Amino acid sequence: MPRITTVETPGCPPLRVLTTDVLGLVKVVEAHGKVGTPKLVETWGSPDVSRSVLATSFADRQTNPLLAVARRNGVVELLNPLNGDALAKVMVCELGLSNHSTEDDPVVGLHLFRTKKTVLSSRLSVLLICTEKGKACLRSIPLKEASSLDASAVPTSRNWDVSTAGKVICSSVDSEENYALFGGKGIELNLWDLESYNRIWTSKLPRVNSLGIFSPTCFTAATFLGKEDHRKIVAGTNNYQIRLYDISAQRRPVVSVDFRESPIKVVKEDLNGHTVYVGTGTGDLASFDMRTGLDSYLRIWDSRSRQLLSAVFLKQHLTNVAIDSHFYSEAPAGDATVQIRDLQADEQIEAGGLRTMEKSPRGKKNNIEKIKKKMGKKNRMVIEAFELSASEDEDMDKQTSLKRKELTRVERSKNLKRKKRKIIANNEDQIMLRCYPN
């Protein structure tokens, strides 16, 4: 038996939640009062495994709200979320998708357009449907209340292939309902324009690791980060990574961070436009502020070229970044060489070009007089410090050469002593041979 821990909950504010399950049921949970306990108040439908709900989309409008439900048996229903009445129904096999099979190619992505393509006067609702094999369809569906004489209530359909290989797992539509995002197993993230039905961006395959092994990415969840900007995308992967993409900057993620050790199952944006909520396969839930670095790096970017200039690892999780616009880079007081090089660079910009300083002490002395004439009394102390540095370098060179000469003389004397010892030893051996020939 699993160990059960009772957690005391303080209650929640007034809310109404609609849930779907594997038996095809739609349940309504409500909480009343300032601090109430949520309770199941309604259940719509009868339990049936073949009617298991695969995907849902909720058009949360003040007037005429709708709930779209895609079931395992290939039926897509439009329900009234207030009472559960079925307002429209369409079979996926009737959408004209090529080589489609309800069992082998189930619906994985469903979006009910809220305002962009929905004509409330004609009671037409528009659905974006995507199957596991990458078959996409944009279909308008008339509701039951639509007049049969209304010419604008004629259903229309547009089909295209999101991908011809791999398996689509996740999809998302931006808040303005102009772009759709798809990704999955063996399918990189790709962004489509819903007006022209053209792919406008595709993420790039990851680089090989240190062992030279390539591991393809499996995207399990994706969403658009901001309401007004479709260029920033947050995606979760099967290898527990959260990635931030900026399609206007590059095709690879600008930020990537690991979260726990379980596949990411859900990524959902917050209304503030910079926070996302992430859920894993083991039940972990976390929120991330995408305005700051998730991997404790401070990154400096060129806003014009969008090129990464540098990165600094700062260990802790960063919360805010402020830039001092009045900062001026100055060399340390004792480093006269660096200061004089900075002064040379300034003079080069103003006068039109000064020669680069030579690194040898003689070259430094030769350039000092030129700098004095051009600078006058400006930064006199820095030039004097540089003169002292140049003279010290010359003295060091002289001392080094003297030491080398001394070492050479000592080595020569040692070699002479060794030769004398060898000669004496050879003479002694010859004398012994003469005295004792046998």
PDB file of C-alpha atoms in Angstrom, residues 174-350:
ATOM      1  CA  ASP A 174      -0.200  32.415 -30.388  1.00  0.00           C
ATOM      2  CA  SER A 175      -2.555  34.831 -28.631  1.00  0.00           C
ATOM      3  CA  GLU A 176      -3.214  36.806 -31.829  1.00  0.00           C
ATOM      4  CA  GLU A 177      -4.062  33.516 -33.595  1.00  0.00           C
ATOM      5  CA  ASN A 178      -1.837  34.260 -36.575  1.00  0.00           C
ATOM      6  CA  TYR A 179       0.834  31.581 -36.062  1.00  0.00           C
ATOM      7  CA  ALA A 180       0.838  27.903 -35.107  1.00  0.00           C
ATOM      8  CA  LEU A 181       3.683  25.920 -33.561  1.00  0.00           C
ATOM      9  CA  PHE A 182       4.283  22.168 -33.881  1.00  0.00           C
ATOM     10  CA  GLY A 183       6.901  19.762 -32.516  1.00  0.00           C
ATOM     11  CA  GLY A 184       7.386  16.193 -31.395  1.00  0.00           C
ATOM     12  CA  LYS A 185       9.500  13.057 -31.636  1.00  0.00           C
ATOM     13  CA  GLY A 186      11.813  13.344 -34.620  1.00  0.00           C
ATOM     14  CA  ILE A 187      10.226  16.696 -35.481  1.00  0.00           C
ATOM     15  CA  GLU A 188      11.983  19.950 -34.693  1.00  0.00           C
ATOM     16  CA  LEU A 189       9.894  22.918 -33.626  1.00  0.00           C
ATOM     17  CA  ASN A 190       8.422  24.594 -36.700  1.00  0.00           C
ATOM     18  CA  LEU A 191       6.358  27.758 -36.925  1.00  0.00           C
ATOM     19  CA  TRP A 192       3.611  28.254 -39.517  1.00  0.00           C
ATOM     20  CA  ASP A 193       1.836  31.363 -40.776  1.00  0.00           C
ATOM     21  CA  LEU A 194      -1.902  30.621 -40.676  1.00  0.00           C
ATOM     22  CA  GLU A 195      -2.681  33.235 -43.320  1.00  0.00           C
ATOM     23  CA  SER A 196      -0.322  31.967 -46.027  1.00  0.00           C
ATOM     24  CA  TYR A 197       0.033  28.378 -44.702  1.00  0.00           C
ATOM     25  CA  ASN A 198       3.821  28.592 -45.058  1.00  0.00           C
ATOM     26  CA  ARG A 199       6.511  27.429 -42.656  1.00  0.00           C
ATOM     27  CA  ILE A 200       8.454  30.526 -41.559  1.00  0.00           C
ATOM     28  CA  TRP A 201      10.874  29.086 -38.975  1.00  0.00           C
ATOM     29  CA  THR A 202      12.334  25.743 -37.902  1.00  0.00           C
ATOM     30  CA  SER A 203      14.560  25.034 -34.928  1.00  0.00           C
ATOM     31  CA  LYS A 204      18.007  23.581 -35.536  1.00  0.00           C
ATOM     32  CA  LEU A 205      19.201  20.120 -34.578  1.00  0.00           C
ATOM     33  CA  PRO A 206      21.325  19.986 -31.403  1.00  0.00           C
ATOM     34  CA  ARG A 207      25.096  19.712 -31.621  1.00  0.00           C
ATOM     35  CA  VAL A 208      26.923  16.451 -30.980  1.00  0.00           C
ATOM     36  CA  ASN A 209      28.132  15.928 -27.419  1.00  0.00           C
ATOM     37  CA  SER A 210      31.738  15.603 -26.225  1.00  0.00           C
ATOM     38  CA  LEU A 211      31.793  11.954 -27.344  1.00  0.00           C
ATOM     39  CA  GLY A 212      30.638  12.843 -30.838  1.00  0.00           C
ATOM     40  CA  ILE A 213      27.226  11.245 -30.291  1.00  0.00           C
ATOM     41  CA  PHE A 214      24.111  12.892 -31.698  1.00  0.00           C
ATOM     42  CA  SER A 215      20.937  12.533 -29.642  1.00  0.00           C
ATOM     43  CA  PRO A 216      17.768  13.815 -31.373  1.00  0.00           C
ATOM     44  CA  THR A 217      15.381  15.945 -29.350  1.00  0.00           C
ATOM     45  CA  CYS A 218      11.853  14.877 -28.487  1.00  0.00           C
ATOM     46  CA  PHE A 219       9.646  17.908 -27.824  1.00  0.00           C
ATOM     47  CA  THR A 220       6.802  17.117 -25.433  1.00  0.00           C
ATOM     48  CA  ALA A 221       5.317  20.582 -24.774  1.00  0.00           C
ATOM     49  CA  ALA A 222       5.581  24.068 -26.251  1.00  0.00           C
ATOM     50  CA  THR A 223       3.988  27.484 -25.902  1.00  0.00           C
ATOM     51  CA  PHE A 224       4.406  31.110 -26.928  1.00  0.00           C
ATOM     52  CA  LEU A 225       5.871  33.233 -24.147  1.00  0.00           C
ATOM     53  CA  GLY A 226       4.328  36.661 -24.752  1.00  0.00           C
ATOM     54  CA  LYS A 227       0.894  37.840 -25.806  1.00  0.00           C
ATOM     55  CA  GLU A 228       2.053  40.442 -28.304  1.00  0.00           C
ATOM     56  CA  ASP A 229       5.284  38.827 -29.484  1.00  0.00           C
ATOM     57  CA  HIS A 230       5.224  35.475 -31.264  1.00  0.00           C
ATOM     58  CA  ARG A 231       9.031  35.392 -31.614  1.00  0.00           C
ATOM     59  CA  LYS A 232       9.733  33.935 -28.169  1.00  0.00           C
ATOM     60  CA  ILE A 233       8.931  30.261 -27.657  1.00  0.00           C
ATOM     61  CA  VAL A 234       9.353  28.048 -24.593  1.00  0.00           C
ATOM     62  CA  ALA A 235       9.520  24.280 -25.096  1.00  0.00           C
ATOM     63  CA  GLY A 236       9.936  21.213 -22.894  1.00  0.00           C
ATOM     64  CA  THR A 237      11.709  18.021 -23.950  1.00  0.00           C
ATOM     65  CA  ASN A 238      11.674  14.350 -23.088  1.00  0.00           C
ATOM     66  CA  ASN A 239      15.160  14.625 -21.547  1.00  0.00           C
ATOM     67  CA  TYR A 240      13.877  17.096 -18.907  1.00  0.00           C
ATOM     68  CA  GLN A 241      15.083  20.292 -20.561  1.00  0.00           C
ATOM     69  CA  ILE A 242      13.338  23.664 -20.702  1.00  0.00           C
ATOM     70  CA  ARG A 243      14.393  25.721 -23.720  1.00  0.00           C
ATOM     71  CA  LEU A 244      13.815  29.334 -24.656  1.00  0.00           C
ATOM     72  CA  TYR A 245      13.899  30.128 -28.389  1.00  0.00           C
ATOM     73  CA  ASP A 246      14.033  33.555 -30.007  1.00  0.00           C
ATOM     74  CA  ILE A 247      13.213  33.040 -33.678  1.00  0.00           C
ATOM     75  CA  SER A 248      14.524  36.501 -34.588  1.00  0.00           C
ATOM     76  CA  ALA A 249      17.954  35.697 -33.104  1.00  0.00           C
ATOM     77  CA  GLN A 250      18.869  32.115 -33.982  1.00  0.00           C
ATOM     78  CA  ARG A 251      17.533  28.629 -34.607  1.00  0.00           C
ATOM     79  CA  ARG A 252      19.090  27.009 -31.554  1.00  0.00           C
ATOM     80  CA  PRO A 253      17.832  27.839 -28.027  1.00  0.00           C
ATOM     81  CA  VAL A 254      19.197  30.989 -26.394  1.00  0.00           C
ATOM     82  CA  VAL A 255      18.686  29.446 -22.935  1.00  0.00           C
ATOM     83  CA  SER A 256      18.468  25.777 -21.983  1.00  0.00           C
ATOM     84  CA  VAL A 257      18.223  24.371 -18.457  1.00  0.00           C
ATOM     85  CA  ASP A 258      17.585  20.944 -16.930  1.00  0.00           C
ATOM     86  CA  PHE A 259      14.700  20.544 -14.473  1.00  0.00           C
ATOM     87  CA  ARG A 260      14.700  17.481 -12.227  1.00  0.00           C
ATOM     88  CA  GLU A 261      15.059  14.096 -13.934  1.00  0.00           C
ATOM     89  CA  SER A 262      11.678  13.455 -15.512  1.00  0.00           C
ATOM     90  CA  PRO A 263      10.241  14.311 -18.951  1.00  0.00           C
ATOM     91  CA  ILE A 264       8.511  17.666 -19.227  1.00  0.00           C
ATOM     92  CA  LYS A 265       4.802  17.078 -19.863  1.00  0.00           C
ATOM     93  CA  VAL A 266       3.252  20.540 -19.711  1.00  0.00           C
ATOM     94  CA  VAL A 267       4.538  24.063 -20.420  1.00  0.00           C
ATOM     95  CA  LYS A 268       2.008  26.872 -20.025  1.00  0.00           C
ATOM     96  CA  GLU A 269       2.539  30.631 -20.169  1.00  0.00           C
ATOM     97  CA  ASP A 270       1.341  33.088 -17.534  1.00  0.00           C
ATOM     98  CA  LEU A 271      -0.778  36.132 -18.329  1.00  0.00           C
ATOM     99  CA  ASN A 272       2.117  38.464 -17.390  1.00  0.00           C
ATOM    100  CA  GLY A 273       4.037  37.396 -20.522  1.00  0.00           C
ATOM    101  CA  HIS A 274       7.329  36.403 -18.891  1.00  0.00           C
ATOM    102  CA  THR A 275       6.515  33.472 -16.577  1.00  0.00           C
ATOM    103  CA  VAL A 276       5.896  29.851 -17.565  1.00  0.00           C
ATOM    104  CA  TYR A 277       4.600  26.934 -15.513  1.00  0.00           C
ATOM    105  CA  VAL A 278       6.195  23.540 -16.026  1.00  0.00           C
ATOM    106  CA  GLY A 279       4.902  20.114 -15.034  1.00  0.00           C
ATOM    107  CA  THR A 280       6.876  16.845 -15.169  1.00  0.00           C
ATOM    108  CA  GLY A 281       5.945  13.196 -15.487  1.00  0.00           C
ATOM    109  CA  THR A 282       6.545  12.639 -11.757  1.00  0.00           C
ATOM    110  CA  GLY A 283       4.176  15.399 -10.652  1.00  0.00           C
ATOM    111  CA  ASP A 284       6.706  18.172 -10.037  1.00  0.00           C
ATOM    112  CA  LEU A 285       5.379  21.665 -10.724  1.00  0.00           C
ATOM    113  CA  ALA A 286       7.492  24.813 -11.017  1.00  0.00           C
ATOM    114  CA  SER A 287       7.329  28.330 -12.394  1.00  0.00           C
ATOM    115  CA  PHE A 288      10.192  30.022 -14.240  1.00  0.00           C
ATOM    116  CA  ASP A 289      10.753  33.705 -14.900  1.00  0.00           C
ATOM    117  CA  MET A 290      12.139  33.702 -18.438  1.00  0.00           C
ATOM    118  CA  ARG A 291      13.422  37.285 -18.146  1.00  0.00           C
ATOM    119  CA  THR A 292      16.399  36.084 -16.106  1.00  0.00           C
ATOM    120  CA  GLY A 293      19.022  33.431 -16.729  1.00  0.00           C
ATOM    121  CA  LEU A 294      17.911  29.970 -15.717  1.00  0.00           C
ATOM    122  CA  ASP A 295      21.468  28.623 -15.764  1.00  0.00           C
ATOM    123  CA  SER A 296      23.085  31.351 -13.577  1.00  0.00           C
ATOM    124  CA  TYR A 297      24.888  32.940 -16.542  1.00  0.00           C
ATOM    125  CA  LEU A 298      25.050  36.654 -17.270  1.00  0.00           C
ATOM    126  CA  ARG A 299      24.998  37.001 -21.056  1.00  0.00           C
ATOM    127  CA  ILE A 300      25.891  40.185 -22.919  1.00  0.00           C
ATOM    128  CA  TRP A 301      24.290  40.580 -26.355  1.00  0.00           C
ATOM    129  CA  ASP A 302      24.665  43.082 -29.163  1.00  0.00           C
ATOM    130  CA  SER A 303      21.154  44.469 -29.680  1.00  0.00           C
ATOM    131  CA  ARG A 304      21.836  45.332 -33.335  1.00  0.00           C
ATOM    132  CA  SER A 305      23.540  42.189 -34.613  1.00  0.00           C
ATOM    133  CA  ARG A 306      21.907  39.923 -31.982  1.00  0.00           C
ATOM    134  CA  GLN A 307      25.304  38.317 -31.438  1.00  0.00           C
ATOM    135  CA  LEU A 308      26.391  36.898 -28.089  1.00  0.00           C
ATOM    136  CA  LEU A 309      29.379  38.995 -26.965  1.00  0.00           C
ATOM    137  CA  SER A 310      30.294  37.243 -23.724  1.00  0.00           C
ATOM    138  CA  ALA A 311      28.960  35.160 -20.826  1.00  0.00           C
ATOM    139  CA  VAL A 312      29.852  35.053 -17.120  1.00  0.00           C
ATOM    140  CA  PHE A 313      28.911  32.216 -14.744  1.00  0.00           C
ATOM    141  CA  LEU A 314      27.665  33.714 -11.444  1.00  0.00           C
ATOM    142  CA  LYS A 315      26.775  30.493  -9.545  1.00  0.00           C
ATOM    143  CA  GLN A 316      23.437  31.600  -8.024  1.00  0.00           C
ATOM    144  CA  HIS A 317      20.051  32.038  -9.732  1.00  0.00           C
ATOM    145  CA  LEU A 318      19.827  35.575 -11.100  1.00  0.00           C
ATOM    146  CA  THR A 319      16.770  37.702 -10.367  1.00  0.00           C
ATOM    147  CA  ASN A 320      17.498  41.119 -11.906  1.00  0.00           C
ATOM    148  CA  VAL A 321      20.097  42.868 -14.052  1.00  0.00           C
ATOM    149  CA  ALA A 322      20.894  46.602 -14.093  1.00  0.00           C
ATOM    150  CA  ILE A 323      23.374  48.329 -16.433  1.00  0.00           C
ATOM    151  CA  ASP A 324      25.417  51.350 -15.312  1.00  0.00           C
ATOM    152  CA  SER A 325      25.365  53.693 -18.308  1.00  0.00           C
ATOM    153  CA  HIS A 326      27.993  56.027 -16.777  1.00  0.00           C
ATOM    154  CA  PHE A 327      30.638  53.341 -16.315  1.00  0.00           C
ATOM    155  CA  TYR A 328      34.083  54.126 -17.775  1.00  0.00           C
ATOM    156  CA  SER A 329      36.732  51.424 -17.973  1.00  0.00           C
ATOM    157  CA  GLU A 330      39.964  52.529 -16.234  1.00  0.00           C
ATOM    158  CA  ALA A 331      43.162  50.521 -15.839  1.00  0.00           C
ATOM    159  CA  PRO A 332      44.637  49.929 -12.331  1.00  0.00           C
ATOM    160  CA  ALA A 333      46.882  52.718 -11.005  1.00  0.00           C
ATOM    161  CA  GLY A 334      50.076  50.638 -11.104  1.00  0.00           C
ATOM    162  CA  ASP A 335      49.609  49.356 -14.639  1.00  0.00           C
ATOM    163  CA  ALA A 336      51.198  52.179 -16.630  1.00  0.00           C
ATOM    164  CA  THR A 337      51.519  50.089 -19.791  1.00  0.00           C
ATOM    165  CA  VAL A 338      47.767  49.503 -20.019  1.00  0.00           C
ATOM    166  CA  GLN A 339      47.018  53.159 -19.317  1.00  0.00           C
ATOM    167  CA  ILE A 340      49.409  54.435 -21.964  1.00  0.00           C
ATOM    168  CA  ARG A 341      47.871  52.025 -24.502  1.00  0.00           C
ATOM    169  CA  ASP A 342      44.404  53.397 -23.699  1.00  0.00           C
ATOM    170  CA  LEU A 343      45.714  56.940 -24.162  1.00  0.00           C
ATOM    171  CA  GLN A 344      47.238  55.941 -27.480  1.00  0.00           C
ATOM    172  CA  ALA A 345      43.895  54.543 -28.641  1.00  0.00           C
ATOM    173  CA  ASP A 346      42.149  57.811 -27.742  1.00  0.00           C
ATOM    174  CA  GLU A 347      44.768  59.826 -29.631  1.00  0.00           C
ATOM    175  CA  GLN A 348      44.389  57.508 -32.620  1.00  0.00           C
ATOM    176  CA  ILE A 349      40.669  58.262 -32.797  1.00  0.00           C
ATOM    177  CA  GLU A 350      41.132  62.024 -32.408  1.00  0.00           C
TER     178      GLU A 350
END
